[in-house]
Structures are given as structure tokens and as C-alpha cells.
XYZ file of C-alpha atoms in Angstrom:
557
model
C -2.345 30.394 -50.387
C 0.671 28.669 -48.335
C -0.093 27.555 -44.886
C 1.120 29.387 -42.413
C 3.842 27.135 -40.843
C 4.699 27.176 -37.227
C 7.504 29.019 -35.954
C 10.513 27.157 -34.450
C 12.799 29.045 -31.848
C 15.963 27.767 -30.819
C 14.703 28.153 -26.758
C 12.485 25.795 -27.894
C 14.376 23.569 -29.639
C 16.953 23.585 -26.835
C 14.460 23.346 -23.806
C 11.661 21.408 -25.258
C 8.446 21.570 -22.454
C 8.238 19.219 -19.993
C 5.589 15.953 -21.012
C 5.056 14.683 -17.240
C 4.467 16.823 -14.104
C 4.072 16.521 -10.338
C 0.914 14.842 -9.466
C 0.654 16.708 -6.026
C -0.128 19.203 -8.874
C -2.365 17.950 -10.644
C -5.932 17.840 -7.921
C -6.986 20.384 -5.289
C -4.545 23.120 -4.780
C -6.359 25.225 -2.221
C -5.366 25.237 1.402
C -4.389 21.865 3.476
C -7.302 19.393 3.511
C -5.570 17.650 6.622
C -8.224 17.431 9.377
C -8.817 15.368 12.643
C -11.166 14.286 15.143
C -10.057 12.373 18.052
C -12.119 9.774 19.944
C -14.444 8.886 16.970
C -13.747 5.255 18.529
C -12.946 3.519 21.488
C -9.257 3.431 22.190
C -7.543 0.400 20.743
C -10.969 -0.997 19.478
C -11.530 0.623 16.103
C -11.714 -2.377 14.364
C -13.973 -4.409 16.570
C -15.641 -1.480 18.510
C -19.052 -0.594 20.182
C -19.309 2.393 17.764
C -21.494 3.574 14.499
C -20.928 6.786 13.782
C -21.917 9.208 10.487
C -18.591 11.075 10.073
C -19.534 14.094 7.489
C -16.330 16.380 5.497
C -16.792 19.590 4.322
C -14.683 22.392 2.733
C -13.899 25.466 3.967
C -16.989 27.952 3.133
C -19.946 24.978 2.819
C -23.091 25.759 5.011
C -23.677 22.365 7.486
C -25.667 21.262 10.570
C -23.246 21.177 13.971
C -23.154 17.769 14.498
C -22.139 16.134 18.048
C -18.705 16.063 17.737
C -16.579 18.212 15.297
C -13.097 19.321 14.113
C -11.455 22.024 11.808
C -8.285 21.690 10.072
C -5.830 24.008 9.597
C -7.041 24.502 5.570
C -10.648 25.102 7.295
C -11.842 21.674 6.399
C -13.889 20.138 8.892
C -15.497 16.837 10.103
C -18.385 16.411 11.581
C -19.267 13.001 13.748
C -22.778 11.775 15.017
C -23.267 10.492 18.187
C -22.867 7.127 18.350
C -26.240 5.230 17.105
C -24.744 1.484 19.230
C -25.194 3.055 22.687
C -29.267 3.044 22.323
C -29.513 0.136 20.244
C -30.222 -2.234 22.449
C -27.459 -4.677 21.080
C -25.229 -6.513 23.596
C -21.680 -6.763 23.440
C -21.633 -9.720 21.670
C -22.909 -7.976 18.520
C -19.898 -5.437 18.405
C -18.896 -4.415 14.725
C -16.005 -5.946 12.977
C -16.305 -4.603 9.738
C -19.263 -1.564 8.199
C -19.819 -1.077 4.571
C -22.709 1.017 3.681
C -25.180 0.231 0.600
C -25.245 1.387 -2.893
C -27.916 2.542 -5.350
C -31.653 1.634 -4.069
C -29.906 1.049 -0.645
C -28.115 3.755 -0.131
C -29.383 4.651 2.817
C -28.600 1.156 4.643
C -25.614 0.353 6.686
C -24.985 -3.305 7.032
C -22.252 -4.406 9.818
C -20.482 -7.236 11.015
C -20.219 -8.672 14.330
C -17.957 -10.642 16.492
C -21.040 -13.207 17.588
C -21.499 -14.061 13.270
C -24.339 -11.559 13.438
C -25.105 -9.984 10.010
C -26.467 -5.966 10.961
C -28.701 -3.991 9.132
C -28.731 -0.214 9.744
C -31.205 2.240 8.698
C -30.885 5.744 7.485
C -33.980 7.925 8.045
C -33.674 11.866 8.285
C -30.115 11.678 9.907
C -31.333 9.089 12.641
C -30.153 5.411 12.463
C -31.046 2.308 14.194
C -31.317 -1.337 13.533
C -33.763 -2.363 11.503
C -32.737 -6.260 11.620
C -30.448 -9.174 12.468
C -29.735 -11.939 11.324
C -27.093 -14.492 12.203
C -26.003 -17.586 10.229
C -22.400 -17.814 11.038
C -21.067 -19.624 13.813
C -17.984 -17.856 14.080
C -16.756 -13.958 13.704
C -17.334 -12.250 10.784
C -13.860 -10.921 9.410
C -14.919 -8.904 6.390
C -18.327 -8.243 4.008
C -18.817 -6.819 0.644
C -21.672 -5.574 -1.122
C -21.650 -5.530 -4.496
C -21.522 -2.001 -6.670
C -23.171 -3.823 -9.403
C -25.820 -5.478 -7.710
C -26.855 -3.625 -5.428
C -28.611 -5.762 -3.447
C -26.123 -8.801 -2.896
C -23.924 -8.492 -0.106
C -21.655 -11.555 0.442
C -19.577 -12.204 4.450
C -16.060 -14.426 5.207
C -15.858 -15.891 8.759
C -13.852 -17.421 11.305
C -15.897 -20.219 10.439
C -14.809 -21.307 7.185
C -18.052 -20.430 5.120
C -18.865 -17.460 2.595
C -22.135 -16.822 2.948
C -24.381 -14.706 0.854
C -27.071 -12.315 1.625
C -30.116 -11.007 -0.408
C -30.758 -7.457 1.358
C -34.430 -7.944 -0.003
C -35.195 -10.019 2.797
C -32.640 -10.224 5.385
C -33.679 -13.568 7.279
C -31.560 -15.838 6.192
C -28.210 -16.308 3.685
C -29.389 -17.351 0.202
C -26.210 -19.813 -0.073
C -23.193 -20.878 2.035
C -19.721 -21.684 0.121
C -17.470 -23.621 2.398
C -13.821 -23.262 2.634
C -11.214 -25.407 4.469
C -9.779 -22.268 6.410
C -10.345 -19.046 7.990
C -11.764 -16.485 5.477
C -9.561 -13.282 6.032
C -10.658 -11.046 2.989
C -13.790 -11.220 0.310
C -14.249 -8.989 -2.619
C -17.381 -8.712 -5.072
C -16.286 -8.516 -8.657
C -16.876 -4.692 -10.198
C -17.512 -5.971 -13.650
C -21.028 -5.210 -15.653
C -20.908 -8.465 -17.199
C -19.750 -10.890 -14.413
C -21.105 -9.327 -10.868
C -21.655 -12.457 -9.383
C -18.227 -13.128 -9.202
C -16.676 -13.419 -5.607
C -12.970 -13.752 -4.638
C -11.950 -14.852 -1.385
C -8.439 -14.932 0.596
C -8.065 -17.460 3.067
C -5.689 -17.345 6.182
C -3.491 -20.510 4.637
C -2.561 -18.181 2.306
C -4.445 -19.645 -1.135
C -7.449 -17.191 -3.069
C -10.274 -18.483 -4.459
C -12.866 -17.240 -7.579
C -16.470 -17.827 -7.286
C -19.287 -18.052 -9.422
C -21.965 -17.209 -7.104
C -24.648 -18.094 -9.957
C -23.169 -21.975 -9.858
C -23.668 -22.581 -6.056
C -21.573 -25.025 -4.776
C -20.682 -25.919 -8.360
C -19.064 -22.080 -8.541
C -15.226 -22.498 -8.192
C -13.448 -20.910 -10.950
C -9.875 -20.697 -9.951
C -8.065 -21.373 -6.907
C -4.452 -20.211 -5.920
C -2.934 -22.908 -3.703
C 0.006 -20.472 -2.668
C -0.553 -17.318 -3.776
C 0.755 -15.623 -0.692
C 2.931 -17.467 1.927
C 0.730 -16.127 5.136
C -2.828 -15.178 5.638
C -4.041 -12.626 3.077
C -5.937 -9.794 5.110
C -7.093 -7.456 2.397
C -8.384 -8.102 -1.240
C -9.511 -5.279 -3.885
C -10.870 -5.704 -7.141
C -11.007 -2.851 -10.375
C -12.654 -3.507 -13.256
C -10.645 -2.771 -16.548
C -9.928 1.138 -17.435
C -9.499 1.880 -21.439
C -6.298 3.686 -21.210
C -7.575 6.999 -22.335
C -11.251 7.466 -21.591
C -11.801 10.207 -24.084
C -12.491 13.383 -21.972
C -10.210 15.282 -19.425
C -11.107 13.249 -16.358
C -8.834 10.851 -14.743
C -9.592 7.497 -15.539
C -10.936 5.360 -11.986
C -10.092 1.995 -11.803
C -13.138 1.524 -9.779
C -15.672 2.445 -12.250
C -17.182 -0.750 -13.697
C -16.033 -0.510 -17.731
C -15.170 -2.809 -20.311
C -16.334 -6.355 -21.101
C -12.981 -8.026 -18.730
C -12.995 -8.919 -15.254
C -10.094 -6.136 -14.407
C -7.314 -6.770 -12.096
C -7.449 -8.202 -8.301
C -4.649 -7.026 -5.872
C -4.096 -8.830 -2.668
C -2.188 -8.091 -0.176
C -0.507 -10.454 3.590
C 1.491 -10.910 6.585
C 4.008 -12.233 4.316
C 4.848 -8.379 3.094
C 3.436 -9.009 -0.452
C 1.395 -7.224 -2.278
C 0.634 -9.009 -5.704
C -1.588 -7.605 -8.098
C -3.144 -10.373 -10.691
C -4.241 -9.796 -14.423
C -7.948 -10.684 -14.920
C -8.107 -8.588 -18.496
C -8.591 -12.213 -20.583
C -11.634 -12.787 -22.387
C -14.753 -13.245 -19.976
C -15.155 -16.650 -20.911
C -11.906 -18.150 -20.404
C -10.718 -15.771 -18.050
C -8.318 -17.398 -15.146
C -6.478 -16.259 -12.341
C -2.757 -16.800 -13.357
C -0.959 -18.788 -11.601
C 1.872 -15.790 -11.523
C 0.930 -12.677 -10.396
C 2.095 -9.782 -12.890
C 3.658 -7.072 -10.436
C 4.850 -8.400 -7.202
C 5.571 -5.168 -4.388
C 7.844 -5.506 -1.405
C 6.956 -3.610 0.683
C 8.845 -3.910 4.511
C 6.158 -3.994 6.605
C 2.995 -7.002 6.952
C 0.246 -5.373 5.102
C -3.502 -4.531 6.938
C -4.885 -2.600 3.369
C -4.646 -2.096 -0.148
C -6.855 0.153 -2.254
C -6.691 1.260 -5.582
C -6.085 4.869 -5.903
C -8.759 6.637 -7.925
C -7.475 8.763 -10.947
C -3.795 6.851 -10.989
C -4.645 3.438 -12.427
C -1.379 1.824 -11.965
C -1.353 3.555 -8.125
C -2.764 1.958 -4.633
C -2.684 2.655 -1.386
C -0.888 0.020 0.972
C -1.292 0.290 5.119
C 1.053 -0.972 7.921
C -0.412 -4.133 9.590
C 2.453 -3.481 12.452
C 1.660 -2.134 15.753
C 2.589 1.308 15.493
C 2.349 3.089 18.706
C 0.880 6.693 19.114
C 4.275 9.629 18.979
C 4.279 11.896 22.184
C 2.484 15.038 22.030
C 5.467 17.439 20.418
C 5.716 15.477 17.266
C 4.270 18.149 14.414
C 0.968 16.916 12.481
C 1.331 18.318 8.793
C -0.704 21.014 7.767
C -0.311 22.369 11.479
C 1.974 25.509 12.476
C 5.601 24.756 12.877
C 4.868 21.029 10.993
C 8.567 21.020 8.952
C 7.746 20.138 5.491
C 9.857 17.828 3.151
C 11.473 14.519 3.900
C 12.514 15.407 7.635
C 8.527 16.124 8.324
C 7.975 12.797 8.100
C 6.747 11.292 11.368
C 8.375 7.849 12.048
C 9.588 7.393 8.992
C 11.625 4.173 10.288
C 14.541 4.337 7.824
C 16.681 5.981 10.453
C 17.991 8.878 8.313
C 16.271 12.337 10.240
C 19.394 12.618 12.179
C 21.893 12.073 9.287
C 19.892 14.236 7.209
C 19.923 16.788 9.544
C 23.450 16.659 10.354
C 25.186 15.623 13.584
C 27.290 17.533 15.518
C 29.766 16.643 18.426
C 26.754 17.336 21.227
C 24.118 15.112 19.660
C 26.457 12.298 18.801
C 27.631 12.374 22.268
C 23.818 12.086 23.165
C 23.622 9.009 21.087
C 26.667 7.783 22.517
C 25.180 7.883 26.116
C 21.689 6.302 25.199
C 23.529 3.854 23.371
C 24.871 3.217 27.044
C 22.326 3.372 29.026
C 20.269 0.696 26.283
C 23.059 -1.750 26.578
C 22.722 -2.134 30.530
C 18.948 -1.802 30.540
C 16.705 -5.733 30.612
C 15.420 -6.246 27.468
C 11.801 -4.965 26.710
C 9.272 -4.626 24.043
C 9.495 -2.160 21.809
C 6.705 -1.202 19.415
C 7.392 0.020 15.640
C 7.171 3.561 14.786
C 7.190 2.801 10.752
C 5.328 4.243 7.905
C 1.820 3.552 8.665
C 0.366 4.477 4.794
C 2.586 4.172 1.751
C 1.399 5.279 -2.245
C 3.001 2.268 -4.393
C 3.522 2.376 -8.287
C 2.852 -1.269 -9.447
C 5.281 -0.918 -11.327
C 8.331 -0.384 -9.309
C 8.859 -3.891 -6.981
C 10.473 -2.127 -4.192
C 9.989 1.067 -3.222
C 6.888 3.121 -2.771
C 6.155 6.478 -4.718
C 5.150 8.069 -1.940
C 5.178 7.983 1.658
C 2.125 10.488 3.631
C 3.317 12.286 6.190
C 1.727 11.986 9.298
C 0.033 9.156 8.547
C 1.263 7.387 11.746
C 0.859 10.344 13.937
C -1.945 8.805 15.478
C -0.261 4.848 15.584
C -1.696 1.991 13.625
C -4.207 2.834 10.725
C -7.316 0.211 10.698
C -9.065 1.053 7.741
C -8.932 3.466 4.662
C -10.945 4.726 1.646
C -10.255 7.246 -0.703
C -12.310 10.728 -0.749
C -10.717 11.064 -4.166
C -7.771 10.815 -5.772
C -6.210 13.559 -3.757
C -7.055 12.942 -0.253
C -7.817 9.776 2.012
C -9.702 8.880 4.598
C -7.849 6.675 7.617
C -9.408 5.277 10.973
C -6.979 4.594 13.017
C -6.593 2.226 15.950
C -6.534 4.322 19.214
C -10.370 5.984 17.653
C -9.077 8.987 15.739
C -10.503 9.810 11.987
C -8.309 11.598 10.082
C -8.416 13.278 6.408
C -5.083 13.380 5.283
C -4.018 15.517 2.015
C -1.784 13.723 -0.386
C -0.281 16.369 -1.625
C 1.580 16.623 1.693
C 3.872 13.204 0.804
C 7.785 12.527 -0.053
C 9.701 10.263 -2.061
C 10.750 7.518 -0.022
C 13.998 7.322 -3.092
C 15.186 10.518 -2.166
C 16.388 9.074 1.026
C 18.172 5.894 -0.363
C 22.093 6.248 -1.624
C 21.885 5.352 -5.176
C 25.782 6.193 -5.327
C 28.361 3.077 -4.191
C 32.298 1.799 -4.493
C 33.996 -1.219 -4.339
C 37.252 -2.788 -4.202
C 39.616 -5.494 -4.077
C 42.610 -6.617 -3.009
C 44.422 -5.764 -6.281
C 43.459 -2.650 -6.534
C 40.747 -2.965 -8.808
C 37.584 -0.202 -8.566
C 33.731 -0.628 -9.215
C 31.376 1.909 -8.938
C 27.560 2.978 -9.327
C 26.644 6.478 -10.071
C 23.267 7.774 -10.669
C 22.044 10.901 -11.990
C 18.200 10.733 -11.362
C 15.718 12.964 -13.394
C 12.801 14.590 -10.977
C 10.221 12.697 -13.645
C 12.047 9.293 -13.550
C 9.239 6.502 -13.233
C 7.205 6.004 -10.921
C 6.869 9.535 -11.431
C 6.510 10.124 -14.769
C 2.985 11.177 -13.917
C 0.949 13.502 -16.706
C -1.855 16.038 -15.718
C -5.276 14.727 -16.425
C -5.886 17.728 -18.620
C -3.267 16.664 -20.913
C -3.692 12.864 -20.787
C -5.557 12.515 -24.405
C -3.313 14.874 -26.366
C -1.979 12.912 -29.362
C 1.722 13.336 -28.259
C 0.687 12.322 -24.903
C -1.106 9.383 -25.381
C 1.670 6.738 -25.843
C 3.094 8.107 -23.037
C 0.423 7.573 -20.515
C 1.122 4.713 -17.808
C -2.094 1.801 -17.654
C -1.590 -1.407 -15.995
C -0.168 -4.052 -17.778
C 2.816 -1.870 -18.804
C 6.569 -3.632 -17.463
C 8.149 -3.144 -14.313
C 10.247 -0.464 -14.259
C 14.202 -0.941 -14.954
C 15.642 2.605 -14.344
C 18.479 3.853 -17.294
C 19.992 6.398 -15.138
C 22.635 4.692 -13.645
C 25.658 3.893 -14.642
C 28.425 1.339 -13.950
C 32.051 0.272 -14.599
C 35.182 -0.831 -13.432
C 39.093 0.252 -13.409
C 41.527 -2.822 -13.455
C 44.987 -1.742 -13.196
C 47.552 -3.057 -15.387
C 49.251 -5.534 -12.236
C 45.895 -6.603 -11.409
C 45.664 -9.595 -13.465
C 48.828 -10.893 -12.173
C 48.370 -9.811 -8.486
C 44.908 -11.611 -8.696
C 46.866 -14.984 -9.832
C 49.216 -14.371 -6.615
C 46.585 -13.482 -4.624
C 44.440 -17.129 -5.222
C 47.489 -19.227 -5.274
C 48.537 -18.147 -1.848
C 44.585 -18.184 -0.605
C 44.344 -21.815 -1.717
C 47.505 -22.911 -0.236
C 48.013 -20.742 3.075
C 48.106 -22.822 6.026
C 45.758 -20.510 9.140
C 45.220 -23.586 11.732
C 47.411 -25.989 13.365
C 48.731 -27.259 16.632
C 52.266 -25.161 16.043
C 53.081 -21.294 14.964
C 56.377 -22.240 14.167
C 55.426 -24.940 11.575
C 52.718 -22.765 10.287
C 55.489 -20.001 9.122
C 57.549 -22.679 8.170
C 55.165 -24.208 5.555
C 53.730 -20.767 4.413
C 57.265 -19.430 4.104
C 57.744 -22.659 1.340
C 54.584 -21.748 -0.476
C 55.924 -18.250 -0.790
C 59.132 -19.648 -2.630
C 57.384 -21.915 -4.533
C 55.749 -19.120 -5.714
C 58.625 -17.259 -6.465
C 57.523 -13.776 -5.234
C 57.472 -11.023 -2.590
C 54.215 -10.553 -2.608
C 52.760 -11.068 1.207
C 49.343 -10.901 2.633
């Protein structure tokens, strides 16, 4: 018996289906998950704050305990904050928190924070009560940023003012088990996620230079060091272990899942707007930090955070280190009533372009035209940036991001961020507020750049750029996860390591007319020989009017 062959129509043939797909389609596609709580935090002291809160999310229709504070979103999500476990503490202000991370496996119900003093906290969790269980204090100097390790999950390793990495055993919290010393300011530490090298430590210093540690070695440890591998103080550090490209079921791969017998890939981030993100994928023995980094992003603001974006291996998450103030009360919050969606929804977007993508007309330029006036005879004064506070990048495209969240600076400057999942991020911000914003609700930061451009010369000649962009152009040439191991699909499927992007959409020539060549010639002689300065007019006209016969020719510029 013949097999039955497959049947070929010509709509097919002619309008094959699409490979890729939005990924703002691809997660949760219920109502908005957008939700926030104001005054989680201090005003202005987020970062370094007299705070410890449990901040609990939950979807619309889950059964939960009021807690102090709380906040619905416009979706019905909701978050729930503690009161705040500092104010009965007992701790002074010495001891106020510079960075939290909460504990992992066996410790899961420990909170360890960092103080301003060099105290090392440790918080514990006991039916939904917390309080200090000890304290311990070896550096000198402010703590600036801990880890604790998802591998071990009782290692938890602190960068200081000071100089010194020191690590902790959460066994016995007295004192630190070892103390690396470093000639500068430690800025940024990271634990390495790998199952066969967790006692590997990478630090970024505020001269700019990272270091690799092999906590096992003691002061014997370093592995690599990076003299210059950002011009400016690095102030955020995250490390993925390797992902296999396809992980052989429907789920997204994570980046931070521990996998694989490699060290993964280390992005780092500075002042110097640089994000660099570093191949670590050599064999485990040999492994080094290059001394090039493999995907180098531009981004135009100094960077706070980066954090790999779970689901979307070659995605992460970059914050704003600028000073973004706070928008007046009648800017629209997405995912609330009368919040315009698209590009023009975007609150401080910084490029400029709301008004000329709205359209002007003869009252508003006028408007313009009149602060315009009023700015020019006003005294100088400070003037705080109103930018993008959280962009999505691709590592593969150098400069510009995928994505840019809307709303994300409604609030001002973002402090810190984590991902709920690949679909939705967490963001404390600066002036207190905790926010859960939905990543479906981004644009294209492209979309608002010309990609179409003349030029000419003097003779006449024409160059131009046109584009015609596909919607699935990389970085968007995203496929769903449910499709991600289908044998077409596979090759197709983005993983770090892959090239930078060079788009093949545009195109570009030039039209030379046939006097060009010649006019060109005319053109330089009389350029080169001109005479523009000198103590008399009359000579001047005199000795250009010679040129001009020497030249033979009418031709005047």
C-alpha cells in the first residue's frame, strides 16, 4: 500500500506559516499583571533604608491573609507588604540595610542583610514573624553587595568599601571563614551557578577591573583578572550557568538553572554605559575569562542592574543608574484607565519623539516657541533626567534595546530588580514604591528611529538608505516555547554564542550624473586653490578671478 502523501496547496505554498512570533505572546495572557504599592520604603532611601519588609504577589482569584499594607492592580493582581520587622529590632541606625538577599534550600527561611556600619545580618523566618537572630561584623567599611550561593547553600560571600571579600559560613555566623583582599572598592560580587565549580566568586571593583576566585585556594584563589574590563566602576555583576540550546521538553530554557559541566557566561555591567557579557563555556579546567568580551551593548544611560531574563537566554534586563525624577501626578501608569498604549504610552521615554509622533500643529509649536523663550532668559538650573528607567536588551544587537517597559520610570529611579518569571518583573524603586510590572506592556525602541536617509553633494550626486523592516527581524525573531524543539525549528532557535546581528534589510546606492566626474575635478581644483583670507577684498577677487582662467571654465562657487 502507497503512503498517503501530504497534500500541497498553493495558499500554502504562497504564504508559508510564520516560524517566529511575538514573545509578549508567548507567557501569561490573562489580564494586566501591573500592580503597585507605594511607601514600601523610605523616600529616597530604598537602597540603604531602615526597612525589611515580606512583600507577597498574588493573582487575581488566590485565597491570602490581609497583610499590613496592600495594593490591587488593575488585572486584580495584588501585593501584599508586612510591617516593617527593623522598627522593633532593636538595631541602631548604623546597621541600616544596603543590600537583602534571602537564603536558598535548608535556609530558606533566613534573610541575611547588609549594613552601612560592615555589619553582616541574619534574619529569621518563623510563622510569618521575623527578627534578628545574629550579627556579626568583620568589615570595616560599608557593605556594597552579598551573594549567597544557589549551589551551596550555605556560603554566602560580601564586597566592601573596604577593599576585602569576605566569606561567610551561615552554619555558624561568628566570624568570616576567609578574607580576599583587593586594591579597590568592591562594587559588585557574584557566586558562580555551576554544579561543578560553586566555589567560584567573581568580583567587580570600582577601578573598573573583575576578578575570578577560587574560594577553595584561599589567598592562593585568583583565576583571572581583567585589568580594564570596563572604563568606570562596575556596579552590577550576574552570572548563568550554560543552557543546552534545546532542553528537550516544551519549557523555556533558564539561564539561571545550574546545567552543564561549563562555567556559563558572566555579564557585567558600569558607569561607563557598557554592558559586556563574557564567554565562560571553555572546558572547566582551562576555563579563562577572555580578555574580549563577546557582545558588547551600548546602552545611553550609566547602568545600576543587569539580570538575565529567565526563558530568553540571549535576553537581560538592564536599569538606569541616572537620577530619574518622579513624573507629576497626570502622567498615565499602564494597565490603568485612560493609560495610551503603544509607543506614545511610554513615560519619559527621553528620545524626544511624543510630540513629533503625535503631530504638531500651529498652537503647540507656538507653545514650544514661547518656552523655548522663557528657558533662554531663565539662570541656569539643574535638571534631572526623565529617561528609560528599565530596558529588555538582545545580546545580540550592540545598540539598541528590544524592548523598552512602559512605565517603568513612573515612579523615578529603579534600585533593584528580579524577575517573577520570564513575563513579569519585580522593581524597587528609589522614592519606596514596589512595583510588578507586566512585560507584555513594552515597545520597540527601533520603531522610533528613522532607518530611511539622503545625501548629496555639490555635483549633484545622490546617496540613499532605505529600509524595509520585517515585524520578525532580529532581535525579534523570537519562537514560542511550545514550538522551540520541533525539528524545523531547532536550527532556528537563538542561544548565546550566536553573532551579533547585521540586519539585510536595508539597502543602499548612489546616482552619479554623467557631469559629475568632471564637476568634481572643478570643484577640488578651485577648493585647493581659492584664496578666503587676506588683508585686501580687492586682491582676493583679483587672484581668484586668475585661478578661474587658469582653469579655463565658468564654473563658480
Amino acid at each position: 500500500m502507497n503512503p498517503t502523501l501530504p497534500s500541497l496547496s498553493l495558499q500554502a505554498i504562497l504564504n508559508p506559516p510564520e516560524i517566529f512570533s511575538d514573545s509578549r505572546l508567548h507567557g501569561y495572557q490573562g489580564p494586566s499583571r501591573f500592580v503597585r504599592l507605594g511607601r514600601v520604603a523610605p523616600n529616597g532611601t530604598a537602597a540603604i533604608a531602615k526597612t525589611l519588609r515580606i512583600v507577597r504577589i498574588s493573582s487575581p482569584g488566590q485565597s491570602i491573609t490581609p497583610e499590613h499594607k496592600s495594593a490591587i492592580g488593575p488585572g486584580g493582581h495584588r501585593i501584599d507588604s508586612s510591617r516593617n520587622f527593623w522598627d522593633n529590632s532593636g538595631l541602631k541606625i548604623d546597621s541600616t540595610s544596603t543590600d537583602v538577599a534571602w537564603g536558598h534550600g535548608l535556609y530558606n527561611n533566613k534573610i541575611l542583610t547588609s549594613a552601612r556600619n560592615g555589619e553582616l545580618i541574619l534574619w529569621d523566618i518563623k510563622s510569618g514573624t521575623v527578627k534578628y537572630e545574629r550579627r556579626t561584623k568583620d568589615h570595616t567599611r560599608s557593605i556594597n553587595k552579598l551573594s549567597v550561593s544557589h549551589v551551596v547553600h550555605y556560603y554566602c560571600i560580601t564586597g566592601s568599601a573596604d577593599g576585602d571579600m569576605r566569606i561567610w559560613d551561615l552554619r555558624e555566623l561568628t566570624k568570616s571563614v576567609m578574607r580576599v583582599r583587593f586594591p579597590n572598592s568592591i562594587r559588585s560580587v557574584a557566586f558562580s551557578p555551576s554544579l561543578w565549580q560553586p566555589l567560584q566568586a567573581v568580583v567587580g571593583l570600582d577601578n573598573g577591573s573583575i576578578h575570578r576566585w577560587d574560594l577553595k585556594m584561599g589567598q592562593r584563589g585568583s583565576l583571572d583578572r581583567l585589568a580594564v574590563a570596563h572604563s568606570a566602576p562596575i556596579t552590577t555583576l550576574d552570572w548563568c550557568s550554560s543552557v543546552p540550546k534545546n532542553n528537550g521538553n516544551n519549557a523555556p530554557t533558564n539561564p539561571m538553572e545550574p546545567s552543564g559541566n561549563s562555567l556559563g557566561w558572566l555579564v557585567s555591567g558600569g558607569l561607563d554605559r557598557c554592558v559586556k557579557v563574557w564567554d565562560l563555556t571553555g572546558p572547566v579546567a582551562s576555563a579563562r575569562i577572555p580578555s574580549k568580551a563577546t557582545y558588547v551593548l551600548h546602552p545611553s544611560f550609566p547602568v545600576r542592574r543587569v539580570a538575565w531574563r529567565p526563558g530568553y537566554e540571549c535576553e537581560l534586563a538592564v536599569v538606569s543608574n541616572d537620577e530619574i525624577s518622579a513624573p507629576t501626578s497626570d502622567v498615565a501608569i499602564p494597565g490603568t484607565p485612560g493609560a495610551a498604549q503603544g509607543l506614545l504610552s511610554r513615560v519619559g521615554s527621553g528620545l524626544g519623539l511624543d510630540l513629533m509622533l503625535k503631530g504638531l500643529d500651529s498652537e503647540s509649536i507656538s507653545l514650544i516657541k514661547d518656552k523655548f523663550s522663557e528657558l533662554s532668559t531663565e539662570a541656569p538650573r539643574s535638571v534631572t533626567t526623565s529617561g528609560d528607567a528599565l530596558e529588555i536588551w538582545d545580546v545580540r544587537r550592540k545598540w539598541v534595546a528590544k524592548w523598552s517597559v512602559n512605565g517603568a520610570s513612573a515612579d523615578g529611579g529603579i534600585a533593584d530588580i528580579a524577575f517573577n518569571d520570564s513575563h513579569a518583573i519585580w522593581a524597587q524603586y528609589s522614592n519606596g514604591t514596589f512595583s510588578q510590572l507586566d512585560l507584555r506592556e513594552v515597545t520597540k525602541p527601533i520603531a522610533s528611529i528613522n532607518r530611511v536617509a539622503t545625501t548629496w553633494d555639490v555635483g549633484g550626486s545622490l546617496t540613499f538608505v532605505v529600509n524595509k523592516p520585517h515585524r520578525f527581524d532580529p532581535p525579534y525573531d523570537d519562537i514560542a516555547p511550545s514550538e522551540r524543539n520541533s525539528d524545523a525549528r531547532k536550527p532556528m532557535v537563538k542561544s548565546l554564542g550566536d553573532p551579533s546581528v547585521k540586519l539585510k534589510s536595508q539597502a543602499f546606492n548612489t546616482f552619479i550624473s554623467e557631469d559629475a566626474i568632471e564637476d568634481m575635478e572643478v570643484f577640488t581644483f578651485l577648493a585647493r586653490n581659492y584664496q578666503f583670507h587676506g588683508p585686501d577684498k580687492k586682491e582676493l577677487c583679483e587672484a581668484n578671478a586668475q585661478v578661474i582662467d587658469s582653469r579655463d571654465t565658468y564654473f563658480l562657487f
